[in-house]
Coordinates of C-alpha atoms in Angstrom, one line a residue:
M1 CA 49.8 82.3 -26.5
N2 CA 48.8 78.8 -25.5
K3 CA 48.6 77.3 -22.0
D4 CA 51.9 75.3 -22.5
A5 CA 53.9 78.4 -23.2
I6 CA 52.4 80.2 -20.2
N7 CA 53.1 77.2 -17.9
M8 CA 56.7 77.1 -19.3
D9 CA 57.2 80.8 -18.6
Q10 CA 55.8 80.4 -15.1
S11 CA 58.1 77.3 -14.4
Q12 CA 61.1 79.2 -15.7
A13 CA 60.3 82.1 -13.4
A14 CA 59.8 79.7 -10.5
N15 CA 63.2 78.0 -11.2
S16 CA 64.9 81.4 -11.5
A17 CA 63.4 82.5 -8.2
Q18 CA 64.4 79.3 -6.5
T19 CA 68.0 79.6 -7.9
L20 CA 68.2 83.2 -6.6
Q21 CA 66.9 82.1 -3.2
S22 CA 69.5 79.4 -2.8
L23 CA 72.2 81.8 -3.8
A24 CA 71.2 84.3 -1.2
S25 CA 71.0 81.7 1.6
G26 CA 74.3 80.0 1.0
P27 CA 77.8 80.9 2.4
S28 CA 79.3 84.0 0.8
S29 CA 82.2 82.3 -1.0
S30 CA 80.1 79.6 -2.5
S31 CA 77.4 82.1 -3.3
V32 CA 79.8 84.2 -5.3
A33 CA 81.0 81.2 -7.3
K34 CA 77.4 80.0 -7.9
L35 CA 76.3 83.5 -8.8
S36 CA 79.1 83.9 -11.3
G37 CA 78.1 80.6 -12.9
S38 CA 74.4 81.2 -13.0
S39 CA 74.3 84.8 -13.8
R40 CA 72.9 84.0 -17.2
C41 CA 69.6 83.0 -15.7
I42 CA 69.1 86.5 -14.2
P43 CA 67.0 88.7 -16.6
S44 CA 68.4 92.0 -17.8
D45 CA 67.1 95.3 -19.0
K46 CA 63.3 95.4 -19.3
D47 CA 62.9 91.8 -18.2
F48 CA 64.7 92.6 -14.9
H49 CA 62.4 95.5 -14.2
F50 CA 59.4 93.4 -15.0
Y51 CA 60.4 90.5 -12.7
Y52 CA 61.5 92.9 -10.0
N53 CA 57.8 93.7 -9.4
F54 CA 57.3 90.2 -8.0
D55 CA 58.5 89.4 -4.4
E56 CA 59.7 85.9 -5.5
F57 CA 62.3 87.7 -7.6
K58 CA 62.8 90.9 -5.6
N59 CA 63.5 89.4 -2.2
P60 CA 66.5 87.1 -3.3
I61 CA 67.9 90.0 -5.4
Q62 CA 67.8 92.3 -2.4
E63 CA 69.5 89.7 -0.2
I64 CA 72.2 89.2 -2.8
T65 CA 72.6 93.0 -3.0
K66 CA 73.0 93.3 0.8
K67 CA 75.6 90.4 0.9
S68 CA 77.5 91.8 -2.0
Q69 CA 77.5 95.3 -0.5
S70 CA 78.7 93.9 2.8
M71 CA 81.5 91.9 1.2
L72 CA 82.7 94.9 -0.8
E73 CA 82.6 97.1 2.3
T74 CA 84.6 94.5 4.2
I75 CA 87.2 94.4 1.4
G76 CA 87.5 98.1 1.4
T77 CA 87.9 98.5 5.2
S78 CA 90.6 95.8 5.5
A79 CA 93.4 98.3 5.7
H80 CA 95.8 95.6 7.0
G81 CA 95.6 93.7 3.7
W82 CA 95.9 96.8 1.5
G83 CA 98.2 98.9 3.5
K84 CA 95.6 101.7 3.3
E85 CA 91.9 102.0 3.8
M86 CA 89.9 102.0 0.6
P87 CA 86.3 102.5 1.7
F88 CA 83.6 101.3 -0.7
T89 CA 81.4 104.1 -2.2
E90 CA 77.7 104.3 -2.7
D91 CA 77.9 106.0 -6.1
V92 CA 77.6 103.5 -9.0
Y93 CA 80.3 105.3 -11.1
D94 CA 82.7 105.6 -8.2
A95 CA 82.0 102.0 -7.2
Y96 CA 83.1 100.9 -10.7
D97 CA 86.3 102.9 -10.4
W98 CA 86.8 101.5 -6.9
L99 CA 86.4 98.0 -8.1
V100 CA 88.9 98.5 -10.9
N101 CA 91.4 100.0 -8.5
V102 CA 91.0 97.0 -6.1
N103 CA 91.3 94.6 -9.0
D104 CA 94.5 96.4 -10.2
E105 CA 96.0 96.4 -6.8
L106 CA 95.3 92.7 -6.4
F107 CA 96.8 91.8 -9.7
E108 CA 99.9 94.0 -9.0
R109 CA 100.5 92.2 -5.7
F110 CA 100.1 88.8 -7.4
D111 CA 102.5 89.8 -10.1
V112 CA 105.1 90.9 -7.6
S113 CA 104.7 87.6 -5.7
V114 CA 105.1 85.6 -8.9
E115 CA 108.2 87.5 -9.9
E116 CA 109.7 87.0 -6.4
F117 CA 108.9 83.2 -6.7
Q118 CA 110.5 83.0 -10.1
T119 CA 113.6 84.8 -8.9
I120 CA 114.0 82.3 -6.0
R121 CA 113.4 79.4 -8.4
R122 CA 116.1 80.7 -10.8
K123 CA 118.6 81.1 -7.8
E124 CA 117.8 77.5 -6.8
G125 CA 118.4 76.3 -10.3
E126 CA 121.8 78.0 -10.5
T127 CA 123.0 76.6 -7.2
E128 CA 121.1 73.3 -7.4
K129 CA 120.2 73.7 -3.8
P130 CA 117.0 75.0 -2.3
I131 CA 117.1 78.6 -1.2
S132 CA 116.1 77.6 2.3
T133 CA 119.5 75.9 2.7
L134 CA 121.3 78.9 1.4
Q135 CA 119.6 81.4 3.7
D136 CA 118.8 81.2 7.4
S137 CA 115.1 82.0 6.9
E138 CA 111.8 80.4 8.0
N139 CA 110.4 77.6 5.8
G140 CA 107.4 78.4 3.8
F141 CA 106.0 81.2 1.6
Q142 CA 105.9 84.7 2.9
L143 CA 104.3 87.6 1.1
V144 CA 106.5 90.6 1.7
Y145 CA 105.0 93.2 -0.7
G146 CA 102.8 95.9 0.9
I147 CA 103.2 94.9 4.5

């Protein structure tokens, strides 16, 4: 291996470490979006375990892990939003099932809201008047499913 290849590998590792550090230090919402877009730069399998030996890689990964864990625990404990408490689990296999269940619940609620919106739009189209003038209700959108 020549010096140029070694220098290129070191610069790629430095860029990856810098990207991970910036992800870990940003606000959570933008961190998630950035993480999703830049996940291709994170090594996998044997490469991940190799890079995890270096603090420049390990520290940002640990920070991202802590923030992700905190976010998922917050989602799980927000019983007001879900109508029930769905605590996040430590077990990897159970965590996957938990995430699938949360995702299903979210899409189901979204589907119900879209159907309700379409029903209201159809009624408005039939009467050619906005529903708000047909009913004595508050103006604006209100999610009524699950509350």
